[in-house]
XYZ file of C-alpha atoms in Angstrom:
144
model
C -13.964 -22.814 14.395
C -10.855 -20.652 16.859
C -11.988 -17.591 17.826
C -9.734 -14.962 17.822
C -5.811 -15.046 15.606
C -6.101 -17.443 12.637
C -2.886 -18.847 11.475
C -3.726 -18.398 7.928
C -3.227 -14.328 9.143
C 0.070 -15.020 10.878
C 1.322 -16.687 8.352
C 0.395 -14.023 5.649
C 2.246 -11.108 8.255
C 5.193 -13.326 8.993
C 5.031 -13.788 4.552
C 5.037 -9.757 3.917
C 7.998 -9.485 6.143
C 10.274 -11.787 4.848
C 9.031 -11.019 1.193
C 9.850 -7.659 2.381
C 13.590 -8.291 3.504
C 14.397 -10.557 0.610
C 13.758 -7.673 -1.576
C 15.236 -5.265 0.796
C 18.551 -7.434 0.388
C 18.614 -8.583 -2.859
C 19.553 -5.001 -3.822
C 16.743 -4.545 -6.691
C 15.289 -1.233 -5.028
C 18.541 0.558 -3.869
C 22.243 0.994 -4.582
C 23.468 2.735 -7.902
C 22.196 0.334 -10.235
C 19.119 -0.848 -9.262
C 16.430 -0.966 -11.239
C 13.417 0.193 -8.698
C 13.713 3.436 -6.608
C 11.652 1.494 -4.023
C 9.547 -1.201 -4.142
C 7.354 -2.112 -1.157
C 4.977 -4.930 -0.018
C 1.857 -3.581 0.844
C -0.040 -6.542 1.864
C 0.003 -10.079 1.800
C -3.141 -11.963 1.761
C -2.949 -15.944 2.644
C -5.592 -18.849 1.677
C -6.749 -20.756 4.647
C -4.827 -23.985 3.706
C -2.248 -21.950 3.577
C -1.510 -23.239 -0.134
C -1.405 -19.659 -2.318
C -0.509 -15.857 -1.221
C -1.419 -12.966 -3.226
C 1.399 -10.567 -2.539
C 0.616 -6.710 -2.659
C 3.628 -4.314 -3.675
C 3.958 -0.481 -4.926
C 6.216 1.143 -5.915
C 7.190 4.242 -6.298
C 7.656 5.891 -8.757
C 4.595 4.698 -11.268
C 6.690 4.202 -14.152
C 8.506 1.379 -12.706
C 5.147 -1.085 -11.912
C 5.627 -3.051 -14.734
C 9.193 -3.818 -14.340
C 8.745 -4.199 -10.916
C 6.212 -6.898 -12.167
C 8.351 -8.653 -14.140
C 11.194 -9.029 -11.429
C 8.685 -10.793 -9.208
C 7.308 -12.260 -11.387
C 10.651 -13.786 -12.590
C 12.134 -14.090 -8.853
C 8.915 -16.070 -7.962
C 10.428 -19.433 -7.647
C 13.539 -17.614 -5.825
C 11.698 -15.897 -2.663
C 9.443 -19.192 -2.498
C 12.718 -20.880 -1.860
C 13.917 -18.656 0.775
C 10.658 -18.720 1.560
C 10.630 -22.195 2.693
C 13.795 -21.855 4.214
C 13.274 -19.212 6.547
C 9.930 -20.798 8.105
C 8.492 -23.954 9.343
C 5.844 -24.563 6.891
C 4.941 -27.811 5.488
C 3.722 -26.571 2.286
C 4.965 -23.073 1.070
C 2.232 -21.028 -0.356
C 2.498 -20.641 -3.979
C 2.831 -16.260 -4.499
C 1.140 -14.236 -6.828
C 2.092 -10.579 -6.718
C -0.167 -7.965 -7.672
C 0.066 -4.318 -7.839
C -1.599 -2.136 -5.076
C -2.501 1.170 -6.251
C -4.414 2.418 -3.014
C -1.399 5.118 -2.075
C -1.931 6.249 -5.544
C -5.483 6.512 -5.079
C -4.904 8.198 -1.712
C -3.194 10.415 -3.125
C -5.321 11.563 -6.124
C -7.819 11.917 -3.387
C -5.825 13.979 -0.980
C -5.487 16.008 -3.680
C -8.586 16.565 -4.767
C -9.255 17.110 -0.540
C -6.918 19.897 -1.106
C -8.623 21.516 -4.533
C -11.462 21.795 -2.801
C -10.306 23.403 0.672
C -8.053 25.786 -1.301
C -11.285 26.846 -3.600
C -13.097 27.349 0.168
C -10.968 29.100 2.012
C -10.263 31.483 -1.669
C -14.341 31.895 -1.302
C -13.471 32.844 2.626
C -11.514 35.288 2.125
C -13.242 37.382 -0.335
C -16.029 38.662 2.452
C -18.433 35.935 1.281
C -20.345 33.953 3.200
C -20.026 29.850 1.640
C -23.223 31.257 -0.369
C -21.313 33.349 -1.709
C -23.590 36.164 -0.021
C -21.306 39.170 1.210
C -20.973 38.892 5.166
C -20.922 41.761 8.003
C -17.243 41.189 9.892
C -19.908 42.164 12.703
C -21.526 38.831 12.675
C -18.735 36.946 12.873
C -17.884 38.441 16.621
C -21.590 37.954 17.552
C -22.688 41.374 17.404
C -25.320 43.639 15.005
C-alpha cells in the first residue's frame, strides 16, 4: 500500500468542499425565504472504492435538523449529479447525509467546564482553600 495521503481521503476533502459550495449556492441556508438558518458540512468520509460517501452536517438551530435532513435526502440525487459534473471521477459516490451533533456536544461540555470554573472561582473568592479550610492571606505571599 502506498504511503502518504490516500486517494479516497483527497476525494472526501473535495466532495466536502463541493457539497458545501452547492448548498451555499442553492440558497437553502441563506436569504429571507430560506428554510434553514445555517447548514454546515462538517466532514466527509469516502469508502476506499469511492462508491459511498458519508457526509456529516450540522445546523445552527437544532430545531431545523429535521428540515435539513429532509432537504438533503431529497436533494441527494441532484447533488450527486452536480458532483459528477464538477469532479473527474469514474464513479460518483452514493451520498448519505448524517447529522453531526459534535458541535452541540462540545457546547454542552464547554458549559459544564464553565460552570465548574465558576464554582471553583466562587470557592476561592470566599477566603477558603480548595478543601474549604480558611486560608491565611500571608501564606499566599509566601510569608508566615
